[in-house]
CSV table of C-alpha atoms and ligand atoms in Angstrom, one decimal:
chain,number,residue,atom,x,y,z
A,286,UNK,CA,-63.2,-154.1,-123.0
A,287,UNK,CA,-61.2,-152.2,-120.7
A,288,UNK,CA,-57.4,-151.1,-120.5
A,289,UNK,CA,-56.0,-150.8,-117.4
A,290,UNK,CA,-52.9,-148.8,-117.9
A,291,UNK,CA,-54.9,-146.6,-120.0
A,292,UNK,CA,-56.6,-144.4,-116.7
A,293,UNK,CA,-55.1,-142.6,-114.7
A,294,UNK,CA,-55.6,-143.8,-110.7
A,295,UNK,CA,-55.7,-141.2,-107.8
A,296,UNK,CA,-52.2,-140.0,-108.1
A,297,UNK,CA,-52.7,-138.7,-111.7
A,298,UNK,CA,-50.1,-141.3,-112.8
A,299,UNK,CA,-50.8,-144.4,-114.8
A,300,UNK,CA,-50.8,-147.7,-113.2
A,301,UNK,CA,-47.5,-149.0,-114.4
A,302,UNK,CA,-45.5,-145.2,-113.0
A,303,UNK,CA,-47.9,-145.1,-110.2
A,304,UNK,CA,-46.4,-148.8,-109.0
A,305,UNK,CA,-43.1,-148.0,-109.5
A,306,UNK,CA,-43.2,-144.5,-107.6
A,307,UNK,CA,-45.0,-144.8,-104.6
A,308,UNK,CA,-44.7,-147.1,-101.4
A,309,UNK,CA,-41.3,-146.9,-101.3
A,310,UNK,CA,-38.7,-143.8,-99.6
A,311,UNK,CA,-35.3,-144.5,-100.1
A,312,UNK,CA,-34.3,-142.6,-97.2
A,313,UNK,CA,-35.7,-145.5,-95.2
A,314,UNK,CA,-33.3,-147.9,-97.0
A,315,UNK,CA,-30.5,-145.9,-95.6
A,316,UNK,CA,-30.8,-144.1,-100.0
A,317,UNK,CA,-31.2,-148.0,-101.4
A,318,UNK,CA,-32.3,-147.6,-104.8
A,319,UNK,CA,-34.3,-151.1,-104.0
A,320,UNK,CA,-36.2,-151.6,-100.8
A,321,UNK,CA,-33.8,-153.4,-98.3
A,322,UNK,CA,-35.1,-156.9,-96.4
A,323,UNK,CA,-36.3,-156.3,-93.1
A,324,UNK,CA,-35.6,-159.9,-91.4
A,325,UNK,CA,-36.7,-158.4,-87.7
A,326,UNK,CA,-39.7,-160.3,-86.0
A,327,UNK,CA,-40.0,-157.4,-83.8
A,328,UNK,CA,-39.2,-153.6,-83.7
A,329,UNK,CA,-38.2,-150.9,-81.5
A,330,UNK,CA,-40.9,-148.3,-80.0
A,331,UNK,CA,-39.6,-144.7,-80.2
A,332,UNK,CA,-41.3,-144.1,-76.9
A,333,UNK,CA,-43.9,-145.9,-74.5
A,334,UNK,CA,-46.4,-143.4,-75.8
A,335,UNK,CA,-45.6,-144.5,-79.5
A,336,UNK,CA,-46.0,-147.8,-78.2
A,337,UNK,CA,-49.6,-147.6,-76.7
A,338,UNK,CA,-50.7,-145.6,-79.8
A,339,UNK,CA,-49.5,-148.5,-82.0
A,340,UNK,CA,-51.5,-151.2,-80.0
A,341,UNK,CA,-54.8,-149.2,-80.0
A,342,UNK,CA,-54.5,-149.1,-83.7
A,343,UNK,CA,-53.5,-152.6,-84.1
A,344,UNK,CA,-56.2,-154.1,-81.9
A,345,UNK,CA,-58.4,-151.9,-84.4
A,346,UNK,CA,-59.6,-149.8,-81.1
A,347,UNK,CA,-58.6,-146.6,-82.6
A,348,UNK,CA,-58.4,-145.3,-86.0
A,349,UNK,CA,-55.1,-143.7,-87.5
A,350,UNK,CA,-55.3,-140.0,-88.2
A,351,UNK,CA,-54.8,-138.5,-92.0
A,352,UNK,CA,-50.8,-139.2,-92.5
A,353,UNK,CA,-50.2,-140.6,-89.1
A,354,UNK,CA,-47.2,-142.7,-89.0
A,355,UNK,CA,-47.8,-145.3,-86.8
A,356,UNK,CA,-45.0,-147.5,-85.2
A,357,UNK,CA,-44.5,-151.0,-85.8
A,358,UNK,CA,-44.7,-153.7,-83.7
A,359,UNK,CA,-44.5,-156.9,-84.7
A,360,UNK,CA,-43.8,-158.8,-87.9
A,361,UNK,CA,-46.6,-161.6,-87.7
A,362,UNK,CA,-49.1,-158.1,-87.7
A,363,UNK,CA,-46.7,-156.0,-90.2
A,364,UNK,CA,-43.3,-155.3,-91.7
A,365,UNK,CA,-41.5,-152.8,-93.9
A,366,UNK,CA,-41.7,-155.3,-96.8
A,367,UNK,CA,-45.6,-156.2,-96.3
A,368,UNK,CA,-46.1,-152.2,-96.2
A,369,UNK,CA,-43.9,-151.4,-99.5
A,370,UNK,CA,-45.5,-154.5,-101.3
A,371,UNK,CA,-49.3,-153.5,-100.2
A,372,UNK,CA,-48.8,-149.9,-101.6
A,373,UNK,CA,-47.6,-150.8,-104.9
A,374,UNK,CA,-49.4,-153.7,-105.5
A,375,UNK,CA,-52.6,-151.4,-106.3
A,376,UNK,CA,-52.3,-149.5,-108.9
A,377,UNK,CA,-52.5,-153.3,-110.6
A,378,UNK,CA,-56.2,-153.5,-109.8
A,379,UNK,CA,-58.3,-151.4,-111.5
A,380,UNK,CA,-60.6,-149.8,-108.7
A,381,UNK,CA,-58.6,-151.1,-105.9
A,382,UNK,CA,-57.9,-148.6,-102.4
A,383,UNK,CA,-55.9,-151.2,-100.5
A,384,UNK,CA,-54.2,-154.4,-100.3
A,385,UNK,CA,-53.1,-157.4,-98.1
A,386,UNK,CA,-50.4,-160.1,-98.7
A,387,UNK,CA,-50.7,-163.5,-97.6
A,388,UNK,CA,-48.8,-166.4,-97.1
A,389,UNK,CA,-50.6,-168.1,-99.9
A,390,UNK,CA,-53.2,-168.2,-102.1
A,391,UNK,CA,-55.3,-170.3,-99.5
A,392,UNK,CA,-54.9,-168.6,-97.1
A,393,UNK,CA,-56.1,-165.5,-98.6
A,394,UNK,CA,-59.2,-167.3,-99.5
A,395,UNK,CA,-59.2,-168.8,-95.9
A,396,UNK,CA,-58.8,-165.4,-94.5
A,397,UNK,CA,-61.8,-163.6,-96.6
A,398,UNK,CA,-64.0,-166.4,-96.0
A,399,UNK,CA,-63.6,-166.5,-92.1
A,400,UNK,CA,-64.0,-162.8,-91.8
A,401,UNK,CA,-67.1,-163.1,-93.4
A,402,UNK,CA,-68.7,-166.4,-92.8
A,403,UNK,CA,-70.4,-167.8,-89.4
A,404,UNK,CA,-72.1,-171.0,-88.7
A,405,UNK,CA,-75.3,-170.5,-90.1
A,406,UNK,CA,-74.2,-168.4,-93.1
A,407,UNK,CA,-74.3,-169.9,-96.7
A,408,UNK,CA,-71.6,-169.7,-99.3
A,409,UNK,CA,-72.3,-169.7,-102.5
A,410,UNK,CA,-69.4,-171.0,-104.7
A,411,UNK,CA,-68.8,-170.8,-108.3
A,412,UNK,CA,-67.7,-175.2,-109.6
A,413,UNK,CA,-65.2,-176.2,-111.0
A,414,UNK,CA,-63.4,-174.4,-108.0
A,415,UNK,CA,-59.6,-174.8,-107.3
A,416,UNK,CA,-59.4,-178.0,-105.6
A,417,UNK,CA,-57.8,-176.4,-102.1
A,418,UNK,CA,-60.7,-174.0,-102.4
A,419,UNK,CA,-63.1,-177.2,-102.7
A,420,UNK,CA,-61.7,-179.0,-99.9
A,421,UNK,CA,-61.8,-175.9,-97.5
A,422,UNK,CA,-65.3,-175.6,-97.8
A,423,UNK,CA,-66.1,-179.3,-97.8
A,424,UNK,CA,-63.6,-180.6,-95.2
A,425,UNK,CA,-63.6,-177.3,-93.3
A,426,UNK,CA,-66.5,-175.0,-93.6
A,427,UNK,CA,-69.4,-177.0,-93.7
A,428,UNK,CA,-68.8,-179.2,-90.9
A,429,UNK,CA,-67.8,-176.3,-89.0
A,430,UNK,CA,-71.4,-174.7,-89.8
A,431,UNK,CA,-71.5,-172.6,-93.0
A,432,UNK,CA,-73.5,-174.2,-95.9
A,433,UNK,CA,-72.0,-174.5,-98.8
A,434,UNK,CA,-74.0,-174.0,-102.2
A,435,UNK,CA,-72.0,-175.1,-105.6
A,436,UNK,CA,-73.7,-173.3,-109.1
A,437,UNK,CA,-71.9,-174.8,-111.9
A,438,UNK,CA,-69.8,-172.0,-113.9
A,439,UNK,CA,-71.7,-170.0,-116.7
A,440,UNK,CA,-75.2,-171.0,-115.5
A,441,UNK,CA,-76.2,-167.3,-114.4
A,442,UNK,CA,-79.8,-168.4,-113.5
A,443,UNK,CA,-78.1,-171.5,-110.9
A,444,UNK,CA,-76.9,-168.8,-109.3
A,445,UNK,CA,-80.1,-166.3,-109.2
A,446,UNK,CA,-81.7,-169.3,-108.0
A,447,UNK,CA,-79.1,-169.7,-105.3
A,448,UNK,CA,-79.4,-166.5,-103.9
A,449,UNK,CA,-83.1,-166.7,-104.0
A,450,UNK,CA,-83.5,-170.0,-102.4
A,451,UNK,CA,-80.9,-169.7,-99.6
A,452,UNK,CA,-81.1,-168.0,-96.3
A,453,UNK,CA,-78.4,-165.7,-95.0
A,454,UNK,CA,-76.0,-165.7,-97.8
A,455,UNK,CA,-73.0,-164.2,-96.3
A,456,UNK,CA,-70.9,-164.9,-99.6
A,457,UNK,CA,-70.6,-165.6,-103.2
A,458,UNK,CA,-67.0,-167.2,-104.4
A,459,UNK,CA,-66.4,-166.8,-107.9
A,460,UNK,CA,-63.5,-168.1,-110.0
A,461,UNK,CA,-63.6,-167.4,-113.4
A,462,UNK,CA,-62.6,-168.9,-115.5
A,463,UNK,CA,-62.9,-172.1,-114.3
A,464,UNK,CA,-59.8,-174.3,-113.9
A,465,UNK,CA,-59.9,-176.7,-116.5
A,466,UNK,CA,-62.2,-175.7,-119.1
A,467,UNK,CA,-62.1,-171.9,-118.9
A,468,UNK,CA,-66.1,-172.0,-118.7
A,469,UNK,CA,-66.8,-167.8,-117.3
A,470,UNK,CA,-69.4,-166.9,-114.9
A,471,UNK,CA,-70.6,-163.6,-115.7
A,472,UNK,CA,-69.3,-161.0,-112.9
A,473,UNK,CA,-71.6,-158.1,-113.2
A,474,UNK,CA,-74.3,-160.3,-113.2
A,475,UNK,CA,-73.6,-162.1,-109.8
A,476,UNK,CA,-73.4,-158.7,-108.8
A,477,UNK,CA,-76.5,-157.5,-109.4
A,478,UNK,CA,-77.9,-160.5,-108.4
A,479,UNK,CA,-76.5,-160.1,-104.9
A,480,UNK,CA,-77.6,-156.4,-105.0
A,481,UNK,CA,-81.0,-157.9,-105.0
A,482,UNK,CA,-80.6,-159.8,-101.6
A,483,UNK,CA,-80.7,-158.3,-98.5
A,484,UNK,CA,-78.4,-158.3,-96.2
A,485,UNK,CA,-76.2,-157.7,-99.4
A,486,UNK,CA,-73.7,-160.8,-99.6
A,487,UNK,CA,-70.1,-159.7,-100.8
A,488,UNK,CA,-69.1,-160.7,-103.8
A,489,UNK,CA,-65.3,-162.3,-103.6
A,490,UNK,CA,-63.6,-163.1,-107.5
A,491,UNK,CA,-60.5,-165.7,-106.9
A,492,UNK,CA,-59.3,-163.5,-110.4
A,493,UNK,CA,-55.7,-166.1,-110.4
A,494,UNK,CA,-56.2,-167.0,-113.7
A,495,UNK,CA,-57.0,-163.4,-116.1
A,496,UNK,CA,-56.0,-160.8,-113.4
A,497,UNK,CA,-54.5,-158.6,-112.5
A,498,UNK,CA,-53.8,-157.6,-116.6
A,499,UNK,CA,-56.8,-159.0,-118.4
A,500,UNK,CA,-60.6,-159.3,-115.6
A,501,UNK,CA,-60.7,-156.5,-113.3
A,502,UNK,CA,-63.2,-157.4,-110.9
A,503,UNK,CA,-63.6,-154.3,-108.4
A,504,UNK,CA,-64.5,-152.1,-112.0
A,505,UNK,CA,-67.8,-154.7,-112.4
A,506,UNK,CA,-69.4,-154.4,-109.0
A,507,UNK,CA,-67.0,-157.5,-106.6
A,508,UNK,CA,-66.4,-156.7,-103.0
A,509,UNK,CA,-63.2,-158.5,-102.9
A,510,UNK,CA,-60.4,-159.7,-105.3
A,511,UNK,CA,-58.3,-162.7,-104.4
A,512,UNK,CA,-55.1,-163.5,-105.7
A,513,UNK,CA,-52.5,-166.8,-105.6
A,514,UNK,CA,-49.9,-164.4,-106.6
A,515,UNK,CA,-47.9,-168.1,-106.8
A,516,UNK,CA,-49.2,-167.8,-110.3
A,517,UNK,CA,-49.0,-165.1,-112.7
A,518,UNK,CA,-48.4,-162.2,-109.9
A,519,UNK,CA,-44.7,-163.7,-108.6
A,520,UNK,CA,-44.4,-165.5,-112.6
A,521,UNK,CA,-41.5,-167.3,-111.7
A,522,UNK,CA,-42.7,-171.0,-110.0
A,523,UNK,CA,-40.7,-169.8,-106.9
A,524,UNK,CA,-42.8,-168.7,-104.5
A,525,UNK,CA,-46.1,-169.1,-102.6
A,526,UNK,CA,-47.9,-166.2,-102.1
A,527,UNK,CA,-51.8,-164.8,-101.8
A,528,UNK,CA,-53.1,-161.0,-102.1
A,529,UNK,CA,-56.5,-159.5,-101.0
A,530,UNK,CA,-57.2,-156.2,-103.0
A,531,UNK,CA,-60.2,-154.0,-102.2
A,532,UNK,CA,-62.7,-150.9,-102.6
A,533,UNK,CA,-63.3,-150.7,-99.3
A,534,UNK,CA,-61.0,-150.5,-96.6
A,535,UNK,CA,-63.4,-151.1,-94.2
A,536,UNK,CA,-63.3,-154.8,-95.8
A,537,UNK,CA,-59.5,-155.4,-95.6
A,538,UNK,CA,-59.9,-154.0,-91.8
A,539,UNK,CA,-61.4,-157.1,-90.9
A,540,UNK,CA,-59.1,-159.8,-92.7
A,541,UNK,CA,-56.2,-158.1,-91.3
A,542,UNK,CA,-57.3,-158.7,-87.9
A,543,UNK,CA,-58.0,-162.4,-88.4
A,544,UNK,CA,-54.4,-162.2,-90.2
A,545,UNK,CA,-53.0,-161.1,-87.2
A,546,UNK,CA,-54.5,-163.9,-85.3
A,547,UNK,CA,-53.6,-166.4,-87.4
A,548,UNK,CA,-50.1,-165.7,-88.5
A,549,UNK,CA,-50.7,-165.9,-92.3
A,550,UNK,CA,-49.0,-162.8,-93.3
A,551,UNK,CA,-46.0,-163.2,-96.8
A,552,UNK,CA,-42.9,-163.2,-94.9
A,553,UNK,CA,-40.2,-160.5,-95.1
A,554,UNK,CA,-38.7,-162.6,-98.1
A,555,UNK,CA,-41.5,-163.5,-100.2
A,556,UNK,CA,-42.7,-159.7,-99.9
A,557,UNK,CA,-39.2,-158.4,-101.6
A,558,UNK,CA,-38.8,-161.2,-104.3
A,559,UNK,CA,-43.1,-161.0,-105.2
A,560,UNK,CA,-42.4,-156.5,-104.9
A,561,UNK,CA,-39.9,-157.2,-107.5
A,562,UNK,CA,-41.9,-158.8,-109.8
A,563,UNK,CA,-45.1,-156.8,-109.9
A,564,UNK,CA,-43.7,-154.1,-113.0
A,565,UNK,CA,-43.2,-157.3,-115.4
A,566,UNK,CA,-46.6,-159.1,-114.2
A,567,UNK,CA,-48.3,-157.3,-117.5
A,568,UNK,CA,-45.3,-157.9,-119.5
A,569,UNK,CA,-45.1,-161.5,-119.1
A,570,UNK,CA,-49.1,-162.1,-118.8
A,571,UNK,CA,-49.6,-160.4,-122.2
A,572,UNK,CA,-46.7,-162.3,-124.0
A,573,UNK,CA,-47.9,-165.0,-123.0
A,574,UNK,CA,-51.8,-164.5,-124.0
A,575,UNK,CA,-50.2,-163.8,-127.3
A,576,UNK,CA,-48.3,-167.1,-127.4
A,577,UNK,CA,-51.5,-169.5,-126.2
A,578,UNK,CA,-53.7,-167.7,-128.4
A,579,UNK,CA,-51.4,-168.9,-131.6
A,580,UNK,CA,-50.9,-172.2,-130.1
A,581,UNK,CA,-54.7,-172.9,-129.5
A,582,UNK,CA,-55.4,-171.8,-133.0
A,583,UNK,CA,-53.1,-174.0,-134.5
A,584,UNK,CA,-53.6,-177.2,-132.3
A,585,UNK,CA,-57.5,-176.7,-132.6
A,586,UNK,CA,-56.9,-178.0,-136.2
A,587,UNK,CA,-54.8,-181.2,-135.3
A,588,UNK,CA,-56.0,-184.6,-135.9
A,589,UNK,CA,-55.5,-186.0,-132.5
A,590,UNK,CA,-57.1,-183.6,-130.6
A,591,UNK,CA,-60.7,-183.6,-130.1
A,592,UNK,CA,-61.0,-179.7,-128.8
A,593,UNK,CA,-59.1,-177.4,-127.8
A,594,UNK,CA,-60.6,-175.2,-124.3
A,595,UNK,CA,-59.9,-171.8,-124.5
A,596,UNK,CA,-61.9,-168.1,-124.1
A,597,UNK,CA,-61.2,-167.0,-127.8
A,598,UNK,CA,-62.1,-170.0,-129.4
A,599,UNK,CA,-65.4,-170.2,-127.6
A,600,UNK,CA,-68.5,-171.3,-129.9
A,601,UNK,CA,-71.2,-171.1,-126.9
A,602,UNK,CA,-72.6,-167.4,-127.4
A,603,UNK,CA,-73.5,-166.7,-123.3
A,604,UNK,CA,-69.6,-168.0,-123.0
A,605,UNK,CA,-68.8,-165.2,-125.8
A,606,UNK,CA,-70.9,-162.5,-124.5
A,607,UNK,CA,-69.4,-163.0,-121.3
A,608,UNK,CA,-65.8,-162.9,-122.6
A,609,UNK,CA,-66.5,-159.8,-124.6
A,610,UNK,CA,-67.7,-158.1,-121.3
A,611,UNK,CA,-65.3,-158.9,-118.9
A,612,UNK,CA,-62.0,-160.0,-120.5
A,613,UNK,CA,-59.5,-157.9,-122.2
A,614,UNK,CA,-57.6,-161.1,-123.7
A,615,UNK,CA,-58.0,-164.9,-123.5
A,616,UNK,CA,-55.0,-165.5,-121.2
A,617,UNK,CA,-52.7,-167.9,-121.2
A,618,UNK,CA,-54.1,-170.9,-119.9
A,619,UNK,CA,-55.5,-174.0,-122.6
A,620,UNK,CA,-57.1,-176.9,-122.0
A,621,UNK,CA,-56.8,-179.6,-124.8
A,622,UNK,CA,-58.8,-183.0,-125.3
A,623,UNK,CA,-56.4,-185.7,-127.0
A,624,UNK,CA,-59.1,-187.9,-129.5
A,625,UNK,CA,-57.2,-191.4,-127.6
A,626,UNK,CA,-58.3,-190.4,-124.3
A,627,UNK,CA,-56.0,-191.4,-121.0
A,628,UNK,CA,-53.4,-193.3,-122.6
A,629,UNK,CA,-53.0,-190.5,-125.6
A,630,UNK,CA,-52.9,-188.1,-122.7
A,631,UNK,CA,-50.3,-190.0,-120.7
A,632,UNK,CA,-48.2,-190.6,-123.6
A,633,UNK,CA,-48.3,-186.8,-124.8
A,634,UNK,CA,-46.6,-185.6,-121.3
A,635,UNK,CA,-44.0,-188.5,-121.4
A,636,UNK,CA,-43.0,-186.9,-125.1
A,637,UNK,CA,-43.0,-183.2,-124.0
A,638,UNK,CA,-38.8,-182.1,-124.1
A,639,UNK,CA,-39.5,-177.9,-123.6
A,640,UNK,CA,-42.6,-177.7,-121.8
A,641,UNK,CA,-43.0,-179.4,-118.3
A,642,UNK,CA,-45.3,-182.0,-116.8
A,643,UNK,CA,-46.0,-180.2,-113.8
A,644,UNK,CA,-48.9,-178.5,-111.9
A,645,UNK,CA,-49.4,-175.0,-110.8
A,646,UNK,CA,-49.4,-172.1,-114.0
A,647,UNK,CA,-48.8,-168.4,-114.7
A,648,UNK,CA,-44.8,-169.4,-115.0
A,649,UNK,CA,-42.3,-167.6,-117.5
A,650,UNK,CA,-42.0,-171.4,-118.2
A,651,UNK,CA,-45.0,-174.0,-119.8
A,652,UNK,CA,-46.2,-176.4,-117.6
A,653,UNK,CA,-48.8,-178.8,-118.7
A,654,UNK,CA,-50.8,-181.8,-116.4
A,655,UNK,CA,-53.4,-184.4,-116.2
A,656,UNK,CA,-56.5,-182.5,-113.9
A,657,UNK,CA,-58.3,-186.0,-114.0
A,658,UNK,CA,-55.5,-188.0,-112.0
A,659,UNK,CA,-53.5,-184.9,-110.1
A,660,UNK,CA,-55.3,-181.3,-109.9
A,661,UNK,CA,-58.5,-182.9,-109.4
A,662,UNK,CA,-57.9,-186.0,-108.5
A,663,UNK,CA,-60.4,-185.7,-105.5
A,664,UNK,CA,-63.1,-185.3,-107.6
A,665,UNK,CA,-66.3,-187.9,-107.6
A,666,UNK,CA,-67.4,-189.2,-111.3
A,667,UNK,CA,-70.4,-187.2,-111.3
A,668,UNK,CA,-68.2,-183.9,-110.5
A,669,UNK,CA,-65.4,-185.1,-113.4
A,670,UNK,CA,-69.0,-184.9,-115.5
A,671,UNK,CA,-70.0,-181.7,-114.8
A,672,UNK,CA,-66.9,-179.8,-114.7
A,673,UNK,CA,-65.9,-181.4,-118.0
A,674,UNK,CA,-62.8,-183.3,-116.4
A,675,UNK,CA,-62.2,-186.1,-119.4
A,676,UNK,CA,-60.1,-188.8,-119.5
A,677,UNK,CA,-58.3,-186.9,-122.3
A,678,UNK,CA,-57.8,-183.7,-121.3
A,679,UNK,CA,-54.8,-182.0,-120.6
A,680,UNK,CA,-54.1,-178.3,-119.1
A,681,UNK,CA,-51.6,-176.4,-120.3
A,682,UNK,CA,-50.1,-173.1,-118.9
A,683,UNK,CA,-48.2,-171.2,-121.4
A,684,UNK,CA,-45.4,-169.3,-121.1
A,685,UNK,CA,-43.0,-166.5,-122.7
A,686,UNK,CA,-40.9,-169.2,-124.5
A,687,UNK,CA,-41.2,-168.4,-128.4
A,688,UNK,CA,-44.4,-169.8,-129.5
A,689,UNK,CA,-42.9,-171.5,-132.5
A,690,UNK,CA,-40.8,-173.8,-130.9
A,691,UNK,CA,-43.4,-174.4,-128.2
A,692,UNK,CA,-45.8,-175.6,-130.7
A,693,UNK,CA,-43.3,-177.9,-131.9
A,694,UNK,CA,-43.1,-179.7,-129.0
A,695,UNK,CA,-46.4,-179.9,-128.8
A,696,UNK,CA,-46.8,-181.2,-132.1
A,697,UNK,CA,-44.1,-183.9,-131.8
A,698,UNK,CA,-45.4,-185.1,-128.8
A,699,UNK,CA,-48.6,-185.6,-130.2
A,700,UNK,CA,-47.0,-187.7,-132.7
A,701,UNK,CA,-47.5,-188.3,-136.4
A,702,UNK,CA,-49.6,-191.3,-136.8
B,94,PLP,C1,-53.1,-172.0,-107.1
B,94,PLP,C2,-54.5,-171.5,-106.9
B,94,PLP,C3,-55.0,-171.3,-105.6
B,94,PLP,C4,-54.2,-171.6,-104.4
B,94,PLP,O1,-53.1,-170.8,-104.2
B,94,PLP,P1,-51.8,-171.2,-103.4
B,94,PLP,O2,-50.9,-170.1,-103.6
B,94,PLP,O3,-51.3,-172.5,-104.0
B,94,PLP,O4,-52.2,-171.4,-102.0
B,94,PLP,C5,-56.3,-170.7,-105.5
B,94,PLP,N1,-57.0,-170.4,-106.6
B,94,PLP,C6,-56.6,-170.7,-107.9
B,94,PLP,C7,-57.4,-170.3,-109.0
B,94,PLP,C8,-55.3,-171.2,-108.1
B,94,PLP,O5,-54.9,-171.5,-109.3
């Protein structure tokens, strides 16, 4: 197990000082302690020549020079705020040169996948996969010409297989772990599974629900890190927001030019409110992991609940072994199976007073839903089978409330007889 504020990045500073310090000149803020809001779709050239410079490096047909500064142009290619938030949002990912913000998580994912992906290609994807994820491959991706291959989460040799069996795989999508019953798929694995493949696919991690405090990615061999920084990253349930992080620049190169073609960069708000949040993210994610992991103890033991779903209270040893490789800490997300299935479930969330029947997760606040009839609605019987989507089950994000009084509430609305 890792600690991520324990190593020193490239500045010689650790992460949390190295976030805070760099990204940002006040002098540009006309001596703003805090980064001002640059509302401006569009920006003034110093000179023509400034002007032509900027385009070549924009329309990636020239490279920038070691501390060039290089005018801006436009704010659906770059802003101020986009610039500030990029820069300090790295030091959060272990092993991490660069970074690119998104309009949402989706479109992060959208974004990676198109820049790497042609008809042809084959994707292979880690299921259960976030539902949006799902669709955009289903709805989007395979009729458009990429094949899409599903390897159930956890089954290491599905996904050998996969990448044995398959011609040109351009990708393999992780997520782990998988959204609702926290089964892992071993990282380093995939990785040197895709080592073994030539052309070498990249490996992409959709790292929403343990990163960027507790599953760092980059450090076990992945390409590319993808974030809904909705979630844990902005902590708040106030924004949307997505974030590609990288090794590589090179990588990052090409999603910022399909960014610029599509218009899917965070606007000049989001950037300022997410930048503000990024030197509490570890904060909140490990008060949090300290609150589920007391909950899930204690509800593990209560009559009405058939299991409880989460990383420390594995029994499965692969599901262990992988947990003690590439987690620092469960998390904060639970899954629990109430014994009297849908109605039990359904009558749980009606009772809840402090935590909220809601989707979405990684808020300050708990928010707790039914995957089978909203998160993953979509999904076919046989799907609901495999991912372990029950009747029963409810998904629970906790938050920083105290833990006491949240399990309270949880054990009131489960009821006493
Ligand atoms: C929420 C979520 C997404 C999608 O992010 P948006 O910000 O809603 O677009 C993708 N992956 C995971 C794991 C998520 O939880």
């Amino acid at each position: 197990m890792t600690d991520a504020t324990s190593k020193p990045q490239d500045t010689g500073l650790h992460a949390p000082t190295d976030m805070l310090t760099r990204g940002f000149d006040p002098a540009l803020s006309v001596g703003s302690a805090r980064p001002a809001v640059f509302r401006s779709s569009t920006y003034v050239f110093p000179s023509p020549e400034a002007a032509e410079r900027a385009f070549d490096l924009s329309a990636g047909r020239a490279r920038p020079a070691p501390g060039e500064s290089v005018a801006l142009i436009y704010s659906r290619f770059n802003h101020p705020n986009a610039e500030i938030l990029e820069e300090q949002i790295v030091p959060l990912e272990p092993g991490a040169s660069c970074a690119l913000v998104f309009n949402s998580g989706m479109s992060a994912i959208m974004n990676a996948l198109l820049a790497f992906l042609k008809p042809g290609a084959t994707l292979v994807y880690s299921v259960p996969i976030y539902g949006g994820t799902q669709k955009l491959i289903q709805a989007f991706l395979e009729p458009w010409g990429v094949r899409g291959v599903p390897v159930h989460a956890g089954r290491g040799g599905e996904l050998d297989a996969a990448l044995r069996d398959n011609p040109q795989v351009g990708v393999v999508l992780i997520e782990t772990p998988a959204n609702p019953t926290l089964t892992m798929t071993d990282i380093a694995r995939a990785c040197r599974s895709a080592a073994g493949v030539s052309p070498r696919p990249l490996v992409m991690v959709d790292n929403t629900m343990l990163g960027p405090t507790f599953q760092h990615p980059l450090e076990l061999g992945a390409d590319l890190v993808l974030y809904s920084a909705t979630k844990y990253l902005s902590g708040f349930s106030d924004l949307i927001g997505g974030v590609a992080l990288a090794r590589d620049p090179e990588l990052l190169r090409k999603l910022k030019l399909l960014r610029n073609l599509f218009g899917t960069i965070l606007q000049p708000d989001e950037c300022w409110m997410l930048n503000s949040r990024l030197p509490t993210v570890e904060l909140r994610m490990r008060q949090a992991a300290a609150n589920a992991r007391r909950i899930a103890k204690r509800l593990a033991r209560h009559a009405k609940i058939a299991r409880v779903l989460y990383p420390a209270l594995f029994t499965d040893p692969a599901q262990i072994a992988i947990r003690e490789a590439q987690c620092e800490a469960s998390g904060a997300m639970l899954s629990i199976e109430l014994a009297g299935g849908k109605p039990a479930a359904f009558e749980f969330l009606r009772r809840l007073r402090i935590a909220r029947n809601a989707v979405s997760l990684g808020g300050v606040e708990t928010l707790v839903c039914h995957p089978k009839t909203t998160t993953h609605s979509g999904f076919s019987e046989k799907e609901f089978a495999a991912a372990g989507v029950t009747d029963g089950l409810v998904r629970i994000s906790i938050g920083v409330e105290d833990w006491r009084d949240l399990l309270a509430d949880f054990e009131q609305a489960l009821g006493s007889g």
